[in-house]
Coordinates of N, CA and C and ligand atoms in Angstrom, one line a residue:
X1 N 0.8 -1.2 0.0 CA 0.0 0.0 0.0 C 0.9 1.3 0.0
X2 N 0.6 2.3 -0.8 CA 1.4 3.5 -0.9 C 1.0 4.4 0.2
X3 N 2.0 5.0 1.0 CA 1.7 5.9 2.0 C 1.3 7.3 1.4
X4 N 0.2 7.8 1.9 CA -0.2 9.2 1.4 C 0.3 10.2 2.5
X5 N 1.1 11.2 2.0 CA 1.6 12.2 2.9 C 0.8 13.5 2.7
X6 N 0.6 14.2 3.8 CA 0.0 15.5 3.7 C 1.1 16.5 3.4
X7 N 0.7 17.7 3.0 CA 1.8 18.7 2.6 C 2.7 19.0 3.8
X8 N 2.1 19.0 5.0 CA 2.9 19.3 6.2 C 4.0 18.1 6.4
X9 N 3.5 16.9 6.2 CA 4.4 15.7 6.4 C 5.5 15.8 5.3
X10 N 5.1 16.1 4.1 CA 6.1 16.2 3.0 C 7.1 17.2 3.4
X11 N 6.7 18.4 3.8 CA 7.6 19.5 4.2 C 8.6 19.0 5.3
X12 N 8.1 18.3 6.3 CA 9.0 17.8 7.4 C 9.9 16.8 6.8
X13 N 9.4 16.0 5.9 CA 10.3 14.9 5.3 C 11.4 15.6 4.5
X14 N 11.1 16.5 3.6 CA 12.1 17.2 2.8 C 13.1 18.0 3.7
X15 N 12.6 18.7 4.7 CA 13.4 19.5 5.6 C 14.4 18.5 6.3
X16 N 13.9 17.3 6.7 CA 14.8 16.4 7.4 C 15.9 15.9 6.5
X17 N 15.5 15.7 5.2 CA 16.5 15.3 4.2 C 17.5 16.4 3.9
X18 N 17.0 17.6 3.6 CA 17.9 18.7 3.1 C 18.8 19.1 4.2
X19 N 18.4 19.1 5.5 CA 19.2 19.6 6.6 C 19.9 18.4 7.4
X20 N 19.7 17.2 6.9 CA 20.4 16.1 7.5 C 21.3 15.4 6.4
X21 N 20.9 14.2 5.9 CA 21.7 13.5 4.9 C 22.2 14.3 3.7
X22 N 21.3 15.2 3.2 CA 21.7 16.0 2.0 C 22.2 17.4 2.4
X23 N 22.7 17.6 3.6 CA 23.2 18.9 4.0 C 24.3 19.4 3.1
X24 N 25.1 18.4 2.5 CA 26.2 18.8 1.6 C 25.7 19.5 0.3
X25 N 24.5 19.0 -0.2 CA 23.9 19.6 -1.4 C 23.4 21.0 -1.0
X26 N 22.7 21.0 0.2 CA 22.2 22.3 0.6 C 23.4 23.3 0.7
X27 N 24.5 22.9 1.3 CA 25.6 23.8 1.5 C 26.2 24.3 0.1
X28 N 26.2 23.4 -0.9 CA 26.8 23.7 -2.2 C 25.9 24.8 -2.9
X29 N 24.6 24.6 -2.7 CA 23.6 25.5 -3.4 C 23.6 26.9 -2.7
X30 N 23.6 26.9 -1.4 CA 23.4 28.2 -0.7 C 24.7 28.9 -0.4
X31 N 25.8 28.4 -0.9 CA 27.1 29.1 -0.7 C 27.4 30.1 -1.8
X32 N 26.3 30.4 -2.6 CA 26.6 31.3 -3.8 C 26.8 32.7 -3.3
X33 N 27.6 33.5 -4.1 CA 27.9 34.9 -3.6 C 26.6 35.7 -3.3
X34 N 25.5 35.5 -4.1 CA 24.3 36.3 -3.8 C 23.7 35.9 -2.5
X35 N 23.7 34.6 -2.2 CA 23.1 34.1 -0.9 C 23.9 34.7 0.2
X36 N 25.3 34.6 0.1 CA 26.1 35.1 1.1 C 26.0 36.7 1.3
X37 N 25.8 37.4 0.2 CA 25.6 38.8 0.3 C 24.3 39.1 1.0
X38 N 23.2 38.3 0.8 CA 22.0 38.6 1.5 C 22.2 38.4 3.0
X39 N 23.0 37.4 3.4 CA 23.3 37.2 4.8 C 24.1 38.3 5.4
X40 N 25.0 38.9 4.6 CA 25.8 40.1 5.1 C 24.9 41.2 5.3
X41 N 23.9 41.4 4.4 CA 23.0 42.5 4.6 C 22.2 42.3 5.9
X42 N 21.8 41.1 6.1 CA 21.0 40.7 7.3 C 21.9 41.0 8.6
X43 N 23.1 40.7 8.5 CA 24.0 40.9 9.7 C 24.3 42.4 9.9
X44 N 24.3 43.2 8.9 CA 24.5 44.6 9.0 C 23.4 45.2 9.9
X45 N 22.2 44.7 9.7 CA 21.0 45.3 10.4 C 21.0 44.9 11.9
X46 N 21.9 44.0 12.3 CA 21.9 43.5 13.7 C 23.3 43.6 14.2
X47 N 23.7 44.8 14.7 CA 25.2 45.0 15.0 C 25.8 44.2 16.1
X48 N 25.0 43.8 17.1 CA 25.6 43.0 18.2 C 26.1 43.8 19.3
X49 N 27.2 43.5 20.0 CA 28.2 42.4 19.5 C 27.8 41.0 19.8
X50 N 26.9 40.7 20.8 CA 26.6 39.2 21.0 C 25.3 38.9 20.2
X51 N 25.5 38.1 19.2 CA 24.4 37.8 18.3 C 24.2 36.3 18.2
X52 N 23.0 35.8 18.3 CA 22.7 34.4 18.1 C 22.0 34.2 16.7
X53 N 22.7 33.4 15.9 CA 22.1 33.1 14.6 C 21.3 31.8 14.6
X54 N 20.0 32.0 14.5 CA 19.1 30.8 14.6 C 19.1 30.0 13.3
X55 N 19.2 28.7 13.3 CA 19.2 27.9 12.1 C 20.4 28.2 11.3
X56 N 21.6 28.1 11.9 CA 22.9 28.5 11.2 C 23.2 27.7 10.0
X57 N 22.7 26.4 10.0 CA 23.0 25.6 8.8 C 24.4 25.2 8.7
X58 N 24.9 25.2 7.4 CA 26.3 24.6 7.2 C 27.4 25.6 7.5
X59 N 27.1 26.8 8.0 CA 28.1 27.7 8.5 C 28.8 28.7 7.6
X60 N 28.5 28.5 6.2 CA 29.2 29.5 5.3 C 28.8 30.9 5.6
X61 N 27.6 31.1 5.9 CA 27.0 32.4 6.2 C 27.7 33.0 7.5
X62 N 27.8 32.2 8.5 CA 28.4 32.7 9.8 C 29.9 33.1 9.6
X63 N 30.6 32.3 8.7 CA 32.0 32.6 8.5 C 32.1 33.9 7.7
X64 N 31.3 34.1 6.8 CA 31.3 35.3 6.0 C 31.0 36.5 6.9
X65 N 30.0 36.4 7.8 CA 29.7 37.4 8.7 C 30.9 37.7 9.7
X66 N 31.5 36.6 10.2 CA 32.6 36.8 11.1 C 33.7 37.5 10.5
X67 N 34.0 37.2 9.2 CA 35.1 38.0 8.5 C 34.8 39.4 8.3
X68 N 33.5 39.7 8.0 CA 33.1 41.1 7.8 C 32.9 41.9 9.0
X69 N 32.7 41.2 10.2 CA 32.5 42.0 11.5 C 33.3 41.3 12.5
X70 N 34.6 41.6 12.5 CA 35.5 40.9 13.5 C 35.2 41.2 15.0
X71 N 34.5 42.3 15.3 CA 34.2 42.6 16.7 C 33.0 41.8 17.2
X72 N 32.3 41.1 16.4 CA 31.1 40.5 16.8 C 31.3 39.0 17.3
X73 N 30.5 38.7 18.3 CA 30.5 37.3 18.8 C 29.2 36.7 18.2
X74 N 29.3 35.9 17.2 CA 28.1 35.3 16.6 C 28.1 33.8 16.9
X75 N 27.1 33.5 17.7 CA 26.9 32.1 18.1 C 25.9 31.5 17.1
X76 N 26.3 30.4 16.5 CA 25.4 29.7 15.5 C 24.6 28.6 16.2
X77 N 23.3 28.7 16.1 CA 22.4 27.7 16.7 C 21.7 26.9 15.6
X78 N 21.7 25.6 15.8 CA 20.9 24.7 14.9 C 20.5 23.5 15.7
X79 N 19.4 22.8 15.3 CA 19.0 21.6 16.0 C 19.6 20.4 15.2
X80 N 20.1 20.6 14.0 CA 20.6 19.4 13.2 C 22.1 19.2 13.5
X81 N 22.4 18.0 14.1 CA 23.8 17.7 14.4 C 24.6 17.6 13.1
X82 N 24.0 17.2 12.0 CA 24.7 17.1 10.7 C 25.2 18.5 10.3
X83 N 24.2 19.4 10.3 CA 24.6 20.8 9.9 C 25.7 21.4 10.8
X84 N 25.6 21.1 12.1 CA 26.6 21.7 13.0 C 28.0 21.1 12.8
X85 N 28.0 19.8 12.4 CA 29.3 19.1 12.1 C 29.9 19.8 10.9
X86 N 29.1 20.0 9.9 CA 29.6 20.6 8.7 C 30.1 22.1 9.0
X87 N 29.3 22.8 9.8 CA 29.7 24.2 10.1 C 31.0 24.2 10.9
X88 N 31.2 23.3 11.8 CA 32.4 23.2 12.6 C 33.6 22.8 11.7
X89 N 33.4 21.9 10.8 CA 34.4 21.5 9.9 C 34.9 22.7 9.0
X90 N 33.9 23.4 8.4 CA 34.2 24.5 7.5 C 34.9 25.6 8.3
X91 N 34.5 25.8 9.6 CA 35.2 26.8 10.4 C 36.6 26.4 10.6
X92 N 36.9 25.2 10.9 CA 38.2 24.7 11.1 C 39.1 24.9 9.8
X93 N 38.5 24.4 8.7 CA 39.2 24.5 7.4 C 39.6 26.0 7.1
X94 N 38.7 26.9 7.5 CA 39.0 28.3 7.1 C 39.7 29.0 8.3
X95 N 40.1 28.2 9.3 CA 40.9 28.8 10.4 C 40.1 29.9 11.2
X96 N 38.9 29.7 11.3 CA 38.0 30.7 11.9 C 37.1 30.1 12.9
X97 N 37.6 29.6 14.1 CA 36.7 28.8 15.0 C 35.5 29.7 15.5
X98 N 34.3 29.2 15.4 CA 33.2 29.9 15.9 C 32.4 29.1 16.9
X99 N 31.7 29.8 17.8 CA 30.9 29.0 18.8 C 29.6 28.5 18.1
X100 N 29.3 27.3 18.4 CA 28.0 26.7 17.8 C 27.3 26.1 19.0
X101 N 26.0 26.0 18.9 CA 25.1 25.5 19.9 C 24.0 24.7 19.3
X102 N 23.9 23.4 19.9 CA 22.8 22.6 19.3 C 21.6 22.8 20.2
X103 N 20.5 23.3 19.7 CA 19.3 23.6 20.5 C 18.1 23.8 19.5
X104 N 16.9 23.8 20.1 CA 15.7 24.1 19.3 C 15.5 25.6 19.4
X105 N 15.4 26.3 18.2 CA 15.2 27.7 18.2 C 13.9 28.2 18.9
X106 N 13.0 27.2 19.2 CA 11.8 27.6 19.9 C 11.8 27.6 21.4
X107 N 13.0 27.0 21.9 CA 13.2 26.9 23.3 C 14.6 27.3 23.6
X108 N 14.9 28.6 23.6 CA 16.3 29.0 23.7 C 16.9 28.8 25.1
X109 N 18.1 28.1 25.1 CA 18.8 27.9 26.4 C 19.6 29.2 26.8
X110 N 18.9 30.3 26.9 CA 19.5 31.6 27.0 C 18.7 32.4 28.1
X111 N 19.5 33.0 29.0 CA 18.7 33.8 30.0 C 18.1 35.1 29.4
X112 N 17.0 35.5 30.1 CA 16.3 36.7 29.5 C 17.2 37.9 29.4
X113 N 17.2 38.6 28.2 CA 17.9 39.8 28.0 C 19.4 39.6 27.8
X114 N 19.9 38.4 27.6 CA 21.3 38.2 27.6 C 21.9 38.5 26.2
X115 N 21.1 38.6 25.2 CA 21.7 38.8 23.8 C 21.5 40.3 23.3
X116 N 22.5 40.7 22.5 CA 22.3 42.0 21.9 C 21.5 41.9 20.6
X117 N 21.5 40.7 20.0 CA 20.7 40.6 18.8 C 20.5 39.1 18.4
X118 N 19.6 38.9 17.5 CA 19.3 37.6 16.9 C 19.1 37.7 15.4
X119 N 19.6 36.8 14.7 CA 19.4 36.8 13.2 C 18.8 35.4 12.9
X120 N 18.1 35.3 11.8 CA 17.7 34.0 11.3 C 17.5 34.1 9.8
X121 N 18.2 33.3 9.0 CA 18.1 33.3 7.5 C 17.4 32.0 7.2
X122 N 16.2 32.1 6.7 CA 15.4 30.9 6.3 C 15.1 30.0 7.5
X123 N 14.6 30.5 8.5 CA 14.3 29.7 9.7 C 12.9 29.7 10.1
X124 N 12.3 30.9 10.2 CA 10.9 31.0 10.8 C 9.9 30.2 10.0
X125 N 10.1 30.2 8.6 CA 9.1 29.5 7.8 C 9.1 28.0 8.0
X126 N 10.1 27.5 8.7 CA 10.1 26.0 8.9 C 9.4 25.7 10.2
X127 N 9.2 26.7 11.1 CA 8.7 26.4 12.4 C 7.2 26.2 12.5
X128 N 6.7 25.4 13.4 CA 5.3 25.1 13.5 C 4.6 26.4 14.0
X129 N 5.2 27.2 14.9 CA 4.6 28.4 15.4 C 5.6 29.5 15.5
X130 N 5.7 30.3 14.3 CA 6.7 31.4 14.3 C 6.4 32.4 15.3
X131 N 5.2 32.7 15.6 CA 4.8 33.7 16.6 C 5.4 33.3 18.0
X132 N 5.3 32.1 18.4 CA 5.8 31.6 19.7 C 7.3 31.7 19.7
X133 N 7.9 31.4 18.5 CA 9.4 31.4 18.4 C 9.9 32.9 18.6
X134 N 9.1 33.8 18.0 CA 9.5 35.2 18.1 C 9.3 35.8 19.5
X135 N 8.3 35.2 20.2 CA 8.1 35.6 21.6 C 9.4 35.2 22.4
X136 N 9.8 34.0 22.1 CA 11.0 33.4 22.8 C 12.3 34.3 22.5
X137 N 12.4 34.7 21.2 CA 13.5 35.6 20.8 C 13.4 36.9 21.6
X138 N 12.2 37.5 21.7 CA 12.0 38.8 22.4 C 12.4 38.6 23.9
X139 N 12.2 37.5 24.4 CA 12.6 37.2 25.8 C 14.2 37.3 25.9
X140 N 14.8 36.7 24.9 CA 16.3 36.5 25.0 C 17.1 37.8 24.7
X141 N 16.4 38.7 23.9 CA 17.2 39.9 23.5 C 16.9 41.1 24.5
X142 N 18.0 41.8 24.8 CA 17.9 42.9 25.7 C 17.1 44.1 25.1
X143 N 16.5 44.9 25.9 CA 15.8 46.1 25.4 C 16.8 46.9 24.6
X144 N 16.4 47.4 23.4 CA 17.3 48.1 22.6 C 18.1 47.3 21.6
X145 N 18.1 45.9 21.8 CA 18.8 45.0 20.9 C 18.1 45.0 19.6
X146 N 18.7 44.3 18.6 CA 18.1 44.2 17.3 C 17.9 42.8 16.8
X147 N 16.9 42.6 16.0 CA 16.7 41.3 15.4 C 16.5 41.5 13.8
X148 N 16.9 40.4 13.1 CA 16.7 40.5 11.6 C 16.4 39.1 11.1
X149 N 15.4 39.0 10.2 CA 15.1 37.7 9.7 C 14.9 37.8 8.2
X150 N 15.4 36.8 7.5 CA 15.3 36.7 6.0 C 14.5 35.5 5.7
X151 N 13.3 35.7 5.1 CA 12.3 34.6 5.0 C 11.7 34.5 3.6
X152 N 11.2 33.4 3.2 CA 10.6 33.4 1.8 C 9.4 34.2 1.7
X153 N 9.3 34.9 0.5 CA 8.2 35.9 0.3 C 7.1 35.2 -0.5
X154 N 5.8 35.6 -0.2 CA 4.7 35.0 -0.9 C 4.4 35.7 -2.3
X155 N 5.1 36.8 -2.5 CA 4.9 37.5 -3.8 C 5.6 36.8 -5.0
X156 N 5.4 37.4 -6.2 CA 6.0 36.7 -7.4 C 7.5 37.1 -7.5
X157 N 8.3 36.1 -7.7 CA 9.8 36.4 -7.9 C 10.1 37.0 -9.3
X158 N 11.2 37.6 -9.4 CA 11.7 38.1 -10.7 C 12.6 37.0 -11.3
X159 N 12.1 36.3 -12.3 CA 12.8 35.2 -12.9 C 14.1 35.8 -13.5
X160 N 14.0 36.9 -14.2 CA 15.2 37.5 -14.8 C 16.3 37.7 -13.8
X161 N 16.0 38.4 -12.7 CA 17.0 38.6 -11.7 C 17.6 37.3 -11.1
X162 N 16.7 36.3 -11.0 CA 17.2 35.0 -10.5 C 18.2 34.4 -11.5
X163 N 17.9 34.5 -12.8 CA 18.7 33.9 -13.8 C 20.1 34.7 -13.9
X164 N 20.0 36.0 -13.8 CA 21.2 36.9 -13.9 C 22.1 36.5 -12.8
X165 N 21.6 36.1 -11.7 CA 22.4 35.8 -10.5 C 23.3 34.6 -10.7
X166 N 23.1 33.8 -11.8 CA 23.9 32.6 -12.1 C 23.2 31.4 -11.7
X167 N 23.7 30.2 -12.2 CA 23.0 29.0 -12.0 C 22.9 28.5 -10.6
X168 N 23.9 28.8 -9.8 CA 23.9 28.4 -8.4 C 22.8 29.1 -7.6
X169 N 22.7 30.4 -7.9 CA 21.6 31.2 -7.2 C 20.3 30.7 -7.7
X170 N 20.1 30.5 -9.0 CA 18.8 30.1 -9.5 C 18.4 28.8 -8.9
X171 N 19.4 27.8 -8.8 CA 19.1 26.5 -8.2 C 18.7 26.6 -6.7
X172 N 19.4 27.5 -6.0 CA 19.1 27.6 -4.6 C 17.7 28.2 -4.4
X173 N 17.3 29.2 -5.3 CA 16.0 29.8 -5.2 C 14.9 28.8 -5.6
X174 N 15.2 27.9 -6.5 CA 14.2 26.9 -6.9 C 14.0 26.0 -5.7
X175 N 15.1 25.6 -5.1 CA 15.0 24.7 -3.9 C 14.2 25.4 -2.7
X176 N 14.5 26.7 -2.6 CA 13.9 27.5 -1.5 C 12.4 27.6 -1.8
X177 N 12.0 27.9 -3.0 CA 10.6 28.0 -3.4 C 9.9 26.7 -3.1
X178 N 10.5 25.6 -3.5 CA 9.9 24.3 -3.4 C 9.7 24.0 -1.9
X179 N 10.7 24.2 -1.1 CA 10.7 24.0 0.3 C 9.6 24.9 1.0
X180 N 9.7 26.2 0.7 CA 8.7 27.1 1.3 C 7.3 26.8 0.9
X181 N 7.1 26.3 -0.4 CA 5.8 25.9 -0.8 C 5.2 24.8 0.1
X182 N 6.1 24.0 0.6 CA 5.6 22.9 1.5 C 5.5 23.3 3.0
X183 N 6.0 24.5 3.3 CA 5.9 25.0 4.7 C 5.1 26.3 4.6
X184 N 5.7 27.4 4.5 CA 4.9 28.7 4.4 C 5.8 29.8 3.8
X185 N 5.1 30.8 3.2 CA 5.8 32.0 2.7 C 5.1 33.1 3.4
X186 N 5.8 34.3 3.5 CA 5.2 35.4 4.2 C 4.9 36.6 3.3
X187 N 3.9 37.3 3.5 CA 3.8 38.7 2.9 C 4.6 39.6 3.8
X188 N 4.9 40.8 3.3 CA 5.6 41.8 4.1 C 4.7 42.1 5.4
X189 N 3.4 42.2 5.2 CA 2.5 42.6 6.3 C 2.5 41.4 7.4
X190 N 2.5 40.2 6.9 CA 2.5 39.1 7.9 C 3.8 39.1 8.7
X191 N 4.9 39.2 8.0 CA 6.2 39.1 8.7 C 6.4 40.3 9.6
X192 N 6.0 41.5 9.1 CA 6.1 42.6 10.0 C 5.2 42.5 11.2
X193 N 3.9 42.0 10.9 CA 2.9 41.8 12.0 C 3.4 40.8 13.0
X194 N 4.1 39.8 12.6 CA 4.6 38.8 13.6 C 5.6 39.5 14.5
X195 N 6.5 40.3 14.0 CA 7.5 41.0 14.8 C 6.8 42.0 15.7
X196 N 5.9 42.7 15.2 CA 5.2 43.7 16.1 C 4.4 43.0 17.2
X197 N 3.8 41.9 16.8 CA 3.0 41.1 17.8 C 3.9 40.5 18.9
X198 N 5.2 40.3 18.6 CA 6.1 39.7 19.6 C 6.7 40.9 20.5
X199 N 6.3 42.1 20.2 CA 6.7 43.2 21.0 C 7.9 44.0 20.4
X200 N 8.3 43.7 19.2 CA 9.4 44.5 18.6 C 8.8 45.8 18.0
X201 N 9.7 46.8 17.9 CA 9.3 48.1 17.3 C 10.2 48.5 16.2
X202 N 9.9 49.6 15.5 CA 10.7 50.1 14.3 C 10.9 49.0 13.3
X203 N 9.8 48.3 13.0 CA 9.9 47.1 12.1 C 10.0 47.6 10.7
X204 N 11.0 47.1 9.9 CA 11.1 47.4 8.5 C 11.2 46.2 7.7
X205 N 10.5 46.1 6.6 CA 10.6 44.9 5.8 C 10.9 45.3 4.3
X206 N 11.8 44.6 3.7 CA 12.1 44.9 2.2 C 12.2 43.6 1.5
X207 N 12.0 43.6 0.2 CA 12.2 42.4 -0.6 C 13.7 42.2 -1.0
X208 N 14.1 41.0 -1.2 CA 15.4 40.7 -1.6 C 15.5 39.3 -2.4
X209 N 16.7 38.9 -2.8 CA 16.9 37.7 -3.5 C 15.8 37.5 -4.6
X210 N 15.9 38.4 -5.6 CA 15.1 38.4 -6.8 C 13.6 38.3 -6.4
X211 N 13.2 38.9 -5.3 CA 11.8 38.9 -4.9 C 11.3 37.6 -4.3
X212 N 12.2 36.7 -4.1 CA 11.9 35.4 -3.4 C 11.9 35.6 -1.9
X213 N 12.6 36.6 -1.4 CA 12.8 36.7 0.0 C 12.3 38.1 0.6
X214 N 12.1 38.1 1.9 CA 11.8 39.3 2.6 C 12.8 39.4 3.7
X215 N 13.4 40.6 3.8 CA 14.3 40.9 4.9 C 13.7 41.8 5.9
X216 N 13.5 41.4 7.1 CA 12.8 42.1 8.1 C 13.8 42.4 9.3
X217 N 13.7 43.7 9.8 CA 14.6 44.0 10.9 C 13.8 44.8 11.9
X218 N 14.1 44.8 13.1 CA 13.3 45.5 14.2 C 14.2 45.6 15.4
X219 N 13.7 46.5 16.3 CA 14.4 46.7 17.6 C 13.5 46.2 18.7
X220 N 14.2 45.7 19.8 CA 13.5 45.2 20.9 C 13.0 46.3 21.8
Ligands
SAM301 C1 17.0 26.7 5.3 S1 18.3 26.3 6.5 C2 19.1 27.8 6.6 C3 20.6 27.7 6.9 C4 21.3 29.1 6.9 N1 20.7 30.0 7.8 C5 21.4 29.6 5.5 O1 21.0 30.8 5.3 O2 22.0 29.0 4.6 C6 17.4 26.1 7.9 C7 18.2 25.6 9.1 O3 17.4 25.7 10.3 C8 17.5 24.5 11.0 N2 16.3 24.4 11.8 C9 15.1 24.0 11.4 N3 14.2 24.0 12.4 C10 14.9 24.4 13.6 C11 14.6 24.5 14.9 N4 13.4 24.4 15.4 N5 15.6 24.9 15.8 C12 16.9 25.1 15.3 N6 17.2 24.9 14.0 C13 16.3 24.6 13.2 C14 17.8 23.4 10.0 O4 18.4 22.3 10.6 C15 18.6 24.1 9.0 O5 20.0 24.0 9.2

């Protein structure tokens, strides 16, 4: 008998694959210059110095940010042991040891107000309850601290811009669209509303990554 999967089950299945056994493929696709640039833009909006990066993944982004902002202590958090192993290996190879933490982004092992900032690139859309996760982020960030999230957008992407970005970017955006189609995408109003609802202020949202993404930043 063939097992019938719901969209939610399929999403969890593919996420388990992409961020577990196929982490190497994910790493190859999202290490493109355009993906890394989007992460640097995200990091600029959250100066730190002590910043927790939720869903750090294979680490290429953290290393790029660490090189661009030497004064920052960026701790990479992920719940996937495979991703964290890849991140630690890459950090070693590049001679840039970084602190990593294995935990669930929805239950942060961090005392209240301990962080200057939190970032997340492609993380909220995977969570069962992004509003609850943002409430947890609001607890962990000190008043005046900054947060930034880059998440898949529900609007129409610019195919031309995606193609001009090169085959690696185009492939990563196709993967991102497929994965977010199985989880969720946000409108600017929804993402901004989630941040406001969690108690953040000065919320700003802009489109990025050929219209496939939304970059949101706010203050605690
Ligand atoms: C789409 S990847 C993004 C990786 C990286 N931020 C990037 O931009 O390339 C999402 C990451 O979030 C992690 N993740 C998913 N759900 C999580 C959760 N509840 N807590 C912590 N990490 C989670 C996955 O293991 C994966 O490494």
